[in-house]
Tab-separated table of C-alpha atoms in Angstrom:
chain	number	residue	atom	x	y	z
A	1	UNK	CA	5.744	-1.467	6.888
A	2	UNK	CA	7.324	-1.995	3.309
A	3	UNK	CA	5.665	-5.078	1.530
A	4	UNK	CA	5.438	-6.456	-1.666
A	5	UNK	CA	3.267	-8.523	-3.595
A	6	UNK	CA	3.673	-10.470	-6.178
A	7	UNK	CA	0.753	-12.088	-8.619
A	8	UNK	CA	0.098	-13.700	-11.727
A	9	UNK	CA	1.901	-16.713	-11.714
A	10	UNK	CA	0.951	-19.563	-12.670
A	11	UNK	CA	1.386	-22.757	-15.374
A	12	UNK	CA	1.582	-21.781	-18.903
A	13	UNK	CA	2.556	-23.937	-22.240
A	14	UNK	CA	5.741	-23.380	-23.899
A	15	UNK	CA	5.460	-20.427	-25.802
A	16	UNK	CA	2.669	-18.755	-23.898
A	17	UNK	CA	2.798	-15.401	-21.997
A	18	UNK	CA	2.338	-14.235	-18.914
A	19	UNK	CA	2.360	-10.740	-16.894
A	20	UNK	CA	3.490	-10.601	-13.730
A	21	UNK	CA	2.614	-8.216	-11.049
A	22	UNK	CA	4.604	-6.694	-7.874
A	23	UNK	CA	2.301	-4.086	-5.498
A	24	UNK	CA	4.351	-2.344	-3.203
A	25	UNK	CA	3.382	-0.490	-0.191
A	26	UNK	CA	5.158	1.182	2.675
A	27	UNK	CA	7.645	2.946	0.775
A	28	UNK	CA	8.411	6.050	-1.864
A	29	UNK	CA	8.327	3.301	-4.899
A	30	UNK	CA	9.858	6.279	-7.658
A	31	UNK	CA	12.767	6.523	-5.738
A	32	UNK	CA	13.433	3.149	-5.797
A	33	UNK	CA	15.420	0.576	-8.499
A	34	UNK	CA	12.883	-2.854	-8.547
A	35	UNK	CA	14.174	-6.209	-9.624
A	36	UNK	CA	12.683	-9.189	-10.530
A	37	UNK	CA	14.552	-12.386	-9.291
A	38	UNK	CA	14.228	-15.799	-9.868
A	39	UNK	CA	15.174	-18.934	-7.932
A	40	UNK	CA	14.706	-22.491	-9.324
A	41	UNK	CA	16.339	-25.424	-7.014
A	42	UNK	CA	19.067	-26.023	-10.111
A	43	UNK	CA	20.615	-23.258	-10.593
A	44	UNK	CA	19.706	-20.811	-7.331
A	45	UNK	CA	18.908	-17.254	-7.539
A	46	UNK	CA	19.013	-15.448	-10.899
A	47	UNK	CA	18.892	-11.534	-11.612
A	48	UNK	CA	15.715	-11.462	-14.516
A	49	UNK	CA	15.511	-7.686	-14.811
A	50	UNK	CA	16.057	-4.745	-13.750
A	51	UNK	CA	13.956	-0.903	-13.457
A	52	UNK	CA	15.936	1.920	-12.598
A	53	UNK	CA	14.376	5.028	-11.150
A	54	UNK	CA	15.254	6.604	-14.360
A	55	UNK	CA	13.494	3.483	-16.377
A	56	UNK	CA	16.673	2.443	-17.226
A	57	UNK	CA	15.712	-1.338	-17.870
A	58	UNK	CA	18.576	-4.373	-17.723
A	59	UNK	CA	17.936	-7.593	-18.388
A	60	UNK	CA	19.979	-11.200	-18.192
A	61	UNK	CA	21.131	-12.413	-21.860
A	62	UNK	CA	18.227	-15.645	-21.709
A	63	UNK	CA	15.327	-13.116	-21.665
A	64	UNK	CA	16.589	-10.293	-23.696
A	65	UNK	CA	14.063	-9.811	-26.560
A	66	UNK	CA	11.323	-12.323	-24.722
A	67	UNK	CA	10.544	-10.554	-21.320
A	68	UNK	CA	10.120	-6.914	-20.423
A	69	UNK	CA	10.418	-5.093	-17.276
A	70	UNK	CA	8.270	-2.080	-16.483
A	71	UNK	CA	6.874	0.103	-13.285
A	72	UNK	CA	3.806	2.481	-13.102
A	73	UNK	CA	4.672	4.601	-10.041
A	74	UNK	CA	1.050	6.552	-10.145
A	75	UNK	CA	0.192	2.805	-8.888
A	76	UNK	CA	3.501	1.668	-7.033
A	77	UNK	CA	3.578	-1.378	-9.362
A	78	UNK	CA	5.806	-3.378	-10.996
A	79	UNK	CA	5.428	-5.263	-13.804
A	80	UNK	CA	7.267	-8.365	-15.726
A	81	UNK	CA	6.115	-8.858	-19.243
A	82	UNK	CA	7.139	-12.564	-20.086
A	83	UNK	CA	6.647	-13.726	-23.704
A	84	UNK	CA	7.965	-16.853	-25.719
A	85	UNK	CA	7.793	-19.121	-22.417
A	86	UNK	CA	10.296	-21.864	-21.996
A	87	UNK	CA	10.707	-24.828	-19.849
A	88	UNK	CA	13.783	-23.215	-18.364
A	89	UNK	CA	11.723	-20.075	-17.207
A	90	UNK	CA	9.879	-22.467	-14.614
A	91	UNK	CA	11.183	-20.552	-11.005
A	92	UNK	CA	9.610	-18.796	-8.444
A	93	UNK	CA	9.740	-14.760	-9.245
A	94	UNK	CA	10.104	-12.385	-6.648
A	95	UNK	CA	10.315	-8.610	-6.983
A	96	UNK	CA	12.456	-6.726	-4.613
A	97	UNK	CA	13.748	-3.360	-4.434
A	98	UNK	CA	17.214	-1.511	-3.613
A	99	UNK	CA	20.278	-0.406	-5.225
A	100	UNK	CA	22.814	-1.166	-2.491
A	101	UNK	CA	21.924	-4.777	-2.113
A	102	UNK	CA	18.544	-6.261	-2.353
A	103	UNK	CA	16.909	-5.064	1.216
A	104	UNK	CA	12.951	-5.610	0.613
A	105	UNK	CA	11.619	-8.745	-0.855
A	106	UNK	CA	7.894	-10.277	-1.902
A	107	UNK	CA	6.624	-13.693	-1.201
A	108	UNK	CA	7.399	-14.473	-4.614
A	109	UNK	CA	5.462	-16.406	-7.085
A	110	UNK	CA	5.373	-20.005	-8.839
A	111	UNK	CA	5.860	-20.129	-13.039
A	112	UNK	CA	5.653	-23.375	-13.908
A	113	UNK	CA	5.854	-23.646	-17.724
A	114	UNK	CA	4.994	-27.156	-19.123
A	115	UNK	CA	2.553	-28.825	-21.897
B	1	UNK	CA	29.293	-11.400	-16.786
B	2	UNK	CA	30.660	-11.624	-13.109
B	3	UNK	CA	30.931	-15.375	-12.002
B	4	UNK	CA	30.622	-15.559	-8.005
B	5	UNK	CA	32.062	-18.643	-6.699
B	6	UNK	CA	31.088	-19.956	-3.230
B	7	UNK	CA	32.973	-22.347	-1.153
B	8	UNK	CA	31.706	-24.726	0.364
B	9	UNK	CA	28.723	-25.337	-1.019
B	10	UNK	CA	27.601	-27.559	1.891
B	11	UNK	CA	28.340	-26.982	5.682
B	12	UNK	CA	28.153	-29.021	8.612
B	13	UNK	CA	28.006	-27.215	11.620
B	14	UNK	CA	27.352	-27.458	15.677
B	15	UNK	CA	25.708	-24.643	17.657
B	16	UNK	CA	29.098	-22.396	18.952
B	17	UNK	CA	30.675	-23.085	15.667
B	18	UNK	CA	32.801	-20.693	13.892
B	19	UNK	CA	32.522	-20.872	10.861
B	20	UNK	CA	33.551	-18.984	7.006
B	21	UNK	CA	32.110	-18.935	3.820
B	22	UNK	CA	34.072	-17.678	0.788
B	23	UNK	CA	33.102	-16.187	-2.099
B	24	UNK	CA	35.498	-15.501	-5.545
B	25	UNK	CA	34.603	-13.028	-8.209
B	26	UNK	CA	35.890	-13.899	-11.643
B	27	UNK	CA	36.753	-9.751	-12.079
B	28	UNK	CA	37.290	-7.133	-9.309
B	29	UNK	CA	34.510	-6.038	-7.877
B	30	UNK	CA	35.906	-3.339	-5.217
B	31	UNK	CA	33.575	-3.752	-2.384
B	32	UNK	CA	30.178	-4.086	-4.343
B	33	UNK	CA	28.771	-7.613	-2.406
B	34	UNK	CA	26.055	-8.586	-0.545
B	35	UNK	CA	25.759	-11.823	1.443
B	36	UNK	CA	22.131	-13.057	2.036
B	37	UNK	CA	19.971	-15.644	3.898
B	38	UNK	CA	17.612	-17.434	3.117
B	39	UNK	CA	15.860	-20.314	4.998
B	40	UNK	CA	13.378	-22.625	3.222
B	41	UNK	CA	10.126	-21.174	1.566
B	42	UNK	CA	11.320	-17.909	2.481
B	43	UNK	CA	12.532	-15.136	0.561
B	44	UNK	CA	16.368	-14.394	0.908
B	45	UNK	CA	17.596	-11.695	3.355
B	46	UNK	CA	20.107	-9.221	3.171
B	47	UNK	CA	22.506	-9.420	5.748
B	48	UNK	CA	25.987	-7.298	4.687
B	49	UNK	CA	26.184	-4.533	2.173
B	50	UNK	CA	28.691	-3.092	0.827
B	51	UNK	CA	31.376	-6.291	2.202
B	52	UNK	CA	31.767	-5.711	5.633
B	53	UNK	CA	29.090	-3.178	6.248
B	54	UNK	CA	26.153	-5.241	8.821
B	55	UNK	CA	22.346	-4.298	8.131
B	56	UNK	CA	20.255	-2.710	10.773
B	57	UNK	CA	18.842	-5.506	12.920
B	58	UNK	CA	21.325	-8.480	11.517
B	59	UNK	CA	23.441	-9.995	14.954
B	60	UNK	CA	26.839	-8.973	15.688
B	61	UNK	CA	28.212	-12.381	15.051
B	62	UNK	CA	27.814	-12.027	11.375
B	63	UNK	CA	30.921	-10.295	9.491
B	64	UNK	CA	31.916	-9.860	6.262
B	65	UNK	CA	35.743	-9.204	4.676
B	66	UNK	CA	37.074	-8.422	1.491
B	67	UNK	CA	37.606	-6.630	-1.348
B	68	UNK	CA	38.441	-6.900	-5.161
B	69	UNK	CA	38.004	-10.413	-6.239
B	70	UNK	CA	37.539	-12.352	-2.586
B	71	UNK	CA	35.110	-12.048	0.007
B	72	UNK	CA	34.068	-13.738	3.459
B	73	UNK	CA	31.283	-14.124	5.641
B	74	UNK	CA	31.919	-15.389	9.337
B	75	UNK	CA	29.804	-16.500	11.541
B	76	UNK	CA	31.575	-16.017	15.390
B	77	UNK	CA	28.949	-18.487	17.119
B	78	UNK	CA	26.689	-20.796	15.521
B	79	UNK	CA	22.934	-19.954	16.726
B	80	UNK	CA	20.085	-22.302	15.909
B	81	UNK	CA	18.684	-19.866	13.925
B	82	UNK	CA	21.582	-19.427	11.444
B	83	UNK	CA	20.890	-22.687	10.120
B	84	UNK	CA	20.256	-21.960	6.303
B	85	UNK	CA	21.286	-21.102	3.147
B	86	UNK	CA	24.077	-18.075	2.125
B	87	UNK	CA	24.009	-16.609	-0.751
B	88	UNK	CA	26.697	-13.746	-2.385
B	89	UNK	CA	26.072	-10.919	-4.852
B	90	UNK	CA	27.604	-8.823	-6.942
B	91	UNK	CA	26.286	-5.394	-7.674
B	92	UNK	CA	29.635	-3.882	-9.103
B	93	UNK	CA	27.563	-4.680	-12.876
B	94	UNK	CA	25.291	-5.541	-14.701
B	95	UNK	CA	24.244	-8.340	-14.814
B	96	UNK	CA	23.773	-8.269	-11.466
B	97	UNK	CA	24.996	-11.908	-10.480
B	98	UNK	CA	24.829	-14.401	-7.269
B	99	UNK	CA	26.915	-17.208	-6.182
B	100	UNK	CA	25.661	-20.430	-5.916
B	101	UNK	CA	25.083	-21.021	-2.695
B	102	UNK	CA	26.021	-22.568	0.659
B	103	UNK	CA	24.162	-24.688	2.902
B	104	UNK	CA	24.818	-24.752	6.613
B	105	UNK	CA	23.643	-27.750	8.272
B	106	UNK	CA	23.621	-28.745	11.818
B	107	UNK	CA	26.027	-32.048	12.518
């Protein structure tokens, strides 16, 4: 069964950092493209970044230069590097995988960023 | 970027409705969308990829149309079930882009 898991969410001040985590299971995760997607109830579901299996990275122009995207397939993870926090990054984040639509999805988790 | 515009946003709906959602790129995108659902506190699902191609497992009376810069989803017969929230996608570029959204309530 394909699963993923997402951690390290959580609330952070403007500005902060956080890493977030995707374990996947159930699946050859190198031969995959991963996302990370983000929904907030303004403004719906939102492409973040994405991992090729090449490690080609792309990224939506609000996070270029503050977030990075990166995998470790030795430990079918995925990884979303989020630096220089703002209010408008507050969304749930869920990692999924695919390249011909979006077919596996995690749980997703809460970043809530607020002083 | 790709804009994805989805009409309607909101849908009202009986059980053995027909119903159509439509979705507008802003460039053409050949036959490069995916239509999701996704009901509350859940993560969205992938129901049609590439337009009019049906996942393994979704019902027969989901169907998608299109090509180029406008898309459809159908829905032949309203089930309880399909009660929820439908979502487009791009994946002709990057960034990878979705439309806004549609909800489908029950009248």
């Amino acid at each position: 069964e394909v699963q993923l898991v997402e951690s390290g969410g959580g609330l952070v001040q403007p500005g902060g950092s956080l890493r977030l985590s995707c374990a996947a299971s159930g699946f050859t995760f190198s031969s995959y493209d991963m996302h990370w997607v983000r929904q907030t109830s303004g403004k719906g579901l939102e492409c973040v970044s994405t991992i090729d299996t090449a490690d080609k990275t792309y990224y939506v122009d609000s996070v270029k230069g503050r977030f990075t995207i990166s995998r470790e397939n030795a430990k079918n993870s995925l990884y979303l590097q989020m630096n220089s926090l703002r209010a408008e990054d507050t969304a749930v984040y869920y990692c999924a995988r695919g390249r011909s639509g979006y077919y596996s999805w995690g749980q997703g988790t809460l970043v809530t960023v607020s002083s | 970027d790709i804009q994805l515009t989805q009409s309607p946003s909101f849908l009202s709906a009986s059980v053995g409705d027909r119903v159509t959602i439509t979705c507008r790129a802003s460039q053409g995108i050949s036959s490069y969308l995916a239509w999701y659902q996704q009901k509350p506190g859940k993560a969205p699902k992938l129901l049609i990829y590439p337009a009019s191609t049906l996942q393994t497992g979704v019902p027969s009376r989901f169907s998608g149309s299109g090509s180029g810069t406008e898309f459809t989803l159908t829905i032949s017969s309203l089930q309880p079930e399909d009660f929820a929230t439908y979502y487009c996608q791009q994946l002709n570029s990057y960034p990878r882009t979705f439309g806004q959204g549609t909800k489908l309530e029950i009248k």
